[in-house]
mmCIF file of C-alpha atoms in Angstrom:
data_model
loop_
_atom_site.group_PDB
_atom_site.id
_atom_site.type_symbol
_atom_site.label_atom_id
_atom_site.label_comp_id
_atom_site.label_asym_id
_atom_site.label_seq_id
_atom_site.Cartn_x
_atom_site.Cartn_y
_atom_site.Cartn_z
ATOM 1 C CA UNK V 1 -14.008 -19.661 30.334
ATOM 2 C CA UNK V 2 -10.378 -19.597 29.141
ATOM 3 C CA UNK V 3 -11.624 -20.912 25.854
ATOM 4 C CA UNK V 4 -14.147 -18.212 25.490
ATOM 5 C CA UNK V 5 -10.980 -15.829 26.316
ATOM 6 C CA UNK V 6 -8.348 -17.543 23.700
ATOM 7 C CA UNK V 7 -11.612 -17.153 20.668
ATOM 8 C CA UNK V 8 -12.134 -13.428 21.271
ATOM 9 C CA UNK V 9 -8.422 -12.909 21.346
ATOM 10 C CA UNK V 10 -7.968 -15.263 18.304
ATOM 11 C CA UNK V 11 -10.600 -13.097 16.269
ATOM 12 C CA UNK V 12 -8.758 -10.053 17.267
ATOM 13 C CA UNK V 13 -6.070 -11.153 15.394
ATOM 14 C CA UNK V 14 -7.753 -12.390 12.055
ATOM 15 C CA UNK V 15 -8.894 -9.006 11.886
ATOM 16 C CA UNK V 16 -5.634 -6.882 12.449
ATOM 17 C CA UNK V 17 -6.140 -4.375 9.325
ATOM 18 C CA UNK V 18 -3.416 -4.749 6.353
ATOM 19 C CA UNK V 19 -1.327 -1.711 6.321
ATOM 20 C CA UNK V 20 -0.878 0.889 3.398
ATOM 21 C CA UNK V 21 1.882 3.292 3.375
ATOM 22 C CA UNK V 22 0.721 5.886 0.939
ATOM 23 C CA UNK V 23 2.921 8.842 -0.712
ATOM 24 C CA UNK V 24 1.590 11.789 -2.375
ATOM 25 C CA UNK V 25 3.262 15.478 -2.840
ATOM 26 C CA UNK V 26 -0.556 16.262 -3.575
ATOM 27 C CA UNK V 27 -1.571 16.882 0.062
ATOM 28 C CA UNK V 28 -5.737 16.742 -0.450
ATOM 29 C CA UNK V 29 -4.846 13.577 -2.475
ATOM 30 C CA UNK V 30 -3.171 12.162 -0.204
ATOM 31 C CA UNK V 31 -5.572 13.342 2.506
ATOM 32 C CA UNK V 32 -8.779 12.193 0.529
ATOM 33 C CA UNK V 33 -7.343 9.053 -0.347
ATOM 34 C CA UNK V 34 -5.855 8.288 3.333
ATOM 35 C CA UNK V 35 -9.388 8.771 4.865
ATOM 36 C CA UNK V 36 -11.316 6.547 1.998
ATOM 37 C CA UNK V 37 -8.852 3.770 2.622
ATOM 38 C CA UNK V 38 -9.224 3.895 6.146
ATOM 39 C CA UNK V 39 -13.316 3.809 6.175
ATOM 40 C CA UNK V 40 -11.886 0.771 4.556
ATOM 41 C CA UNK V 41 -10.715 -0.438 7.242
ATOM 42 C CA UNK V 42 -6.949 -0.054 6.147
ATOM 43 C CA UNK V 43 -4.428 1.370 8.487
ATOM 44 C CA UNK V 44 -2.524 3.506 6.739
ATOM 45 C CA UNK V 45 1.060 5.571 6.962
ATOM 46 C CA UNK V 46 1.237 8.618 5.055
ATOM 47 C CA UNK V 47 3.859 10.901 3.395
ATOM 48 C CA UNK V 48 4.585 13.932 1.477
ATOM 49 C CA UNK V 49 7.640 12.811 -0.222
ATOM 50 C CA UNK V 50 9.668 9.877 -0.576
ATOM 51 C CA UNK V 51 12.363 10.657 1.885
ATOM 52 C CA UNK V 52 9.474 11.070 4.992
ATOM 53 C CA UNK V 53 8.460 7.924 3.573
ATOM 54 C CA UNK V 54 11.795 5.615 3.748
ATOM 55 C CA UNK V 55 11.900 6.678 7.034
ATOM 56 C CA UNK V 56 8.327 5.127 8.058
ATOM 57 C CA UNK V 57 9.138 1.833 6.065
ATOM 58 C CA UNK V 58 11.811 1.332 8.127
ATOM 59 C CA UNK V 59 9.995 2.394 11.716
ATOM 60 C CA UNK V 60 6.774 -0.027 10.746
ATOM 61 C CA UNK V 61 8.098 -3.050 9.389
ATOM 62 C CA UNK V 62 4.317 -4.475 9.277
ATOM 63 C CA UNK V 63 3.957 -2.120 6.172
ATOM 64 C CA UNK V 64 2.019 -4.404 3.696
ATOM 65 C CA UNK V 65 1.703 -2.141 0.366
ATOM 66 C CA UNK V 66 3.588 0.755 -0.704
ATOM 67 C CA UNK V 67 0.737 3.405 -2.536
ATOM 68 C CA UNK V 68 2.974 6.060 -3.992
ATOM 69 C CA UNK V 69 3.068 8.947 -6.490
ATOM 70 C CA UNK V 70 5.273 8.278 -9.640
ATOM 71 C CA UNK V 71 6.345 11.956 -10.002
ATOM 72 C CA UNK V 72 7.242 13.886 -6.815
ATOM 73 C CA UNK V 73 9.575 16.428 -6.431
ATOM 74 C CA UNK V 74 13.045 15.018 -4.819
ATOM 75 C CA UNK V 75 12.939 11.431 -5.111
ATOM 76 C CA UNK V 76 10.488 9.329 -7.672
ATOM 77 C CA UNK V 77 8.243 7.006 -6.442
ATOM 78 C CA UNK V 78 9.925 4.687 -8.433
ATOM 79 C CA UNK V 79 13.050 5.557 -6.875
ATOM 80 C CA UNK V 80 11.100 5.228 -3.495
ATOM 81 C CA UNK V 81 9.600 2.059 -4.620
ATOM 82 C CA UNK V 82 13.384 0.563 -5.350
ATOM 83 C CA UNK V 83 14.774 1.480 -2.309
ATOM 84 C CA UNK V 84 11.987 0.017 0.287
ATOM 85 C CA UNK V 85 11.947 -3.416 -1.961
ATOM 86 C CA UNK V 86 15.817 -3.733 -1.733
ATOM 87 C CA UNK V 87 14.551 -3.905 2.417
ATOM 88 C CA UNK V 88 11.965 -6.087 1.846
ATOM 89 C CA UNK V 89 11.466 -7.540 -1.680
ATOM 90 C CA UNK V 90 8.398 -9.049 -1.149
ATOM 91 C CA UNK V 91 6.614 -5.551 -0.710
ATOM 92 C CA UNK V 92 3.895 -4.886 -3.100
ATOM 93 C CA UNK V 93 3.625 -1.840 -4.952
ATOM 94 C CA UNK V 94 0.980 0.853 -6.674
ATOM 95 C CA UNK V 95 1.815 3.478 -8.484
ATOM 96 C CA UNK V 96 -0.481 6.278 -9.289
ATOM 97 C CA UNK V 97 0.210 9.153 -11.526
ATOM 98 C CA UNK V 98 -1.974 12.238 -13.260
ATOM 99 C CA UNK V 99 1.344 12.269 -15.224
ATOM 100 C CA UNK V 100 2.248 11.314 -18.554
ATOM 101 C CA UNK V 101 3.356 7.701 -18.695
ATOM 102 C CA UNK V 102 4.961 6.380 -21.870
ATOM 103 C CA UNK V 103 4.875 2.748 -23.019
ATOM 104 C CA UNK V 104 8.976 2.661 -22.063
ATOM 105 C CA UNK V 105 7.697 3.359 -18.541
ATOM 106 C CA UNK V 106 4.695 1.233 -18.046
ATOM 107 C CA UNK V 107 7.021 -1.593 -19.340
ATOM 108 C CA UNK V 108 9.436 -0.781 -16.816
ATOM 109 C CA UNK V 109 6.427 -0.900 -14.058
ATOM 110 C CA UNK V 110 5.584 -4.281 -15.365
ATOM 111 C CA UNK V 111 8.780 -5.529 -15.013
ATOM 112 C CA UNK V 112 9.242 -4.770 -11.713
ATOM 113 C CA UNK V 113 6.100 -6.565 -10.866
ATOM 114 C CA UNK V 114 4.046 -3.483 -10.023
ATOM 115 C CA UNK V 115 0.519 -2.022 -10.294
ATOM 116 C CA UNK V 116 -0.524 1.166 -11.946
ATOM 117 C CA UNK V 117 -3.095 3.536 -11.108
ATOM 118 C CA UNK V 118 -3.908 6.700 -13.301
ATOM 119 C CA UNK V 119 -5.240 9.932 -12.236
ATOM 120 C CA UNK V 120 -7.904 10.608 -11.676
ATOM 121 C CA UNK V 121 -9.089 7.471 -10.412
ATOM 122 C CA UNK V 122 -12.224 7.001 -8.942
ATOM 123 C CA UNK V 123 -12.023 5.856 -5.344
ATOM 124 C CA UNK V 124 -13.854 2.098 -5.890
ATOM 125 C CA UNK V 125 -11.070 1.964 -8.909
ATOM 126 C CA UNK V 126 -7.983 2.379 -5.767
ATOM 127 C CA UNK V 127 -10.355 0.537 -3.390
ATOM 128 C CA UNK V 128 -10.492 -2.741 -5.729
ATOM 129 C CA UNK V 129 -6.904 -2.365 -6.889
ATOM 130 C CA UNK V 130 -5.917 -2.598 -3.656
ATOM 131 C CA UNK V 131 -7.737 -5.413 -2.517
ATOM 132 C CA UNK V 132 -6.454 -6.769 -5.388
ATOM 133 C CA UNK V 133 -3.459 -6.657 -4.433
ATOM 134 C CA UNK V 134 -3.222 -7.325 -0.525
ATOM 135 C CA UNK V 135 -6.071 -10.514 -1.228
ATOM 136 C CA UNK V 136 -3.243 -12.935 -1.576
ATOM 137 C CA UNK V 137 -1.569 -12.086 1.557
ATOM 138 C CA UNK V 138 -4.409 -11.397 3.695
ATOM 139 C CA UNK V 139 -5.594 -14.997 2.753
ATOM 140 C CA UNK V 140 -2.622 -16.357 4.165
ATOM 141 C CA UNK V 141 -2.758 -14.377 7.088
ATOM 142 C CA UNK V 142 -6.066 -15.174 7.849
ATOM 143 C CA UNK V 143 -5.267 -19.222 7.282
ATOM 144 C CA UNK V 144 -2.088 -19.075 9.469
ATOM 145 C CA UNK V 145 -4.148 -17.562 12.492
ATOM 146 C CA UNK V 146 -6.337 -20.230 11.950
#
């Protein structure tokens, strides 16, 4: 019977959701996109603006991908992006913009080791970028609860 017990509580765990915190001034973007990812089965923070944002970084440290507007009024994403990785560097990052982004800046984005999304996007586009993204390290989660 224990065994039975430890199995169901050890599948629990293989399936604790990755977690997205997502930042868009666009509030039905953000509000459209938050529900699609999680039907997903994401769990997912959200945020109007960058400075909401830092703030839930640093209250769920099980954040697992950082989904944020490039241009937002106040702070950048990129600027938002900087900051949360100088608390945890390994912290993967998309950025999605209906913005114009010149070759200076999607060099910069690859050189910081991040992802780009434009707008509009459809919503399999984010879905598979994401998964994309988080496969890696929900692979390894899923071997060390093994």
């Amino acid at each position: 019977m224990s065994l039975d017990i430890f199995a169901s509580e050890h599948r629990g765990a293989e399936l604790s959701p990755s977690r997205i915190l997502l930042v868009d001034d666009d509030p039905d973007m953000r509000a459209l996109t938050r529900t699609f990812l999680e039907h997903e089965g994401y769990g997912v923070f959200s945020s109007g603006n960058a400075e909401r944002a830092a703030q839930i970084f640093r209250s769920v440290p099980e954040i697992d991908l950082l989904v944020t507007d490039l241009y937002m009024p106040g702070r950048s994403g990129m600027d938002l992006a900087r900051e949360l990785k100088v608390i945890r560097s390994g912290l993967p990052v998309l950025m999605i913009s209906g913005g114009m982004v010149d070759s200076a800046q999607k060099l910069r984005l690859e050189q910081e080791g991040w992802s780009f999304l434009a707008k509009p996007f459809r919503l399999p586009e984010l879905l598979s970028r994401v998964h994309r993204i988080l496969a890696p390290m929900e692979a390894r989660r899923w071997r060390e609860a093994r």
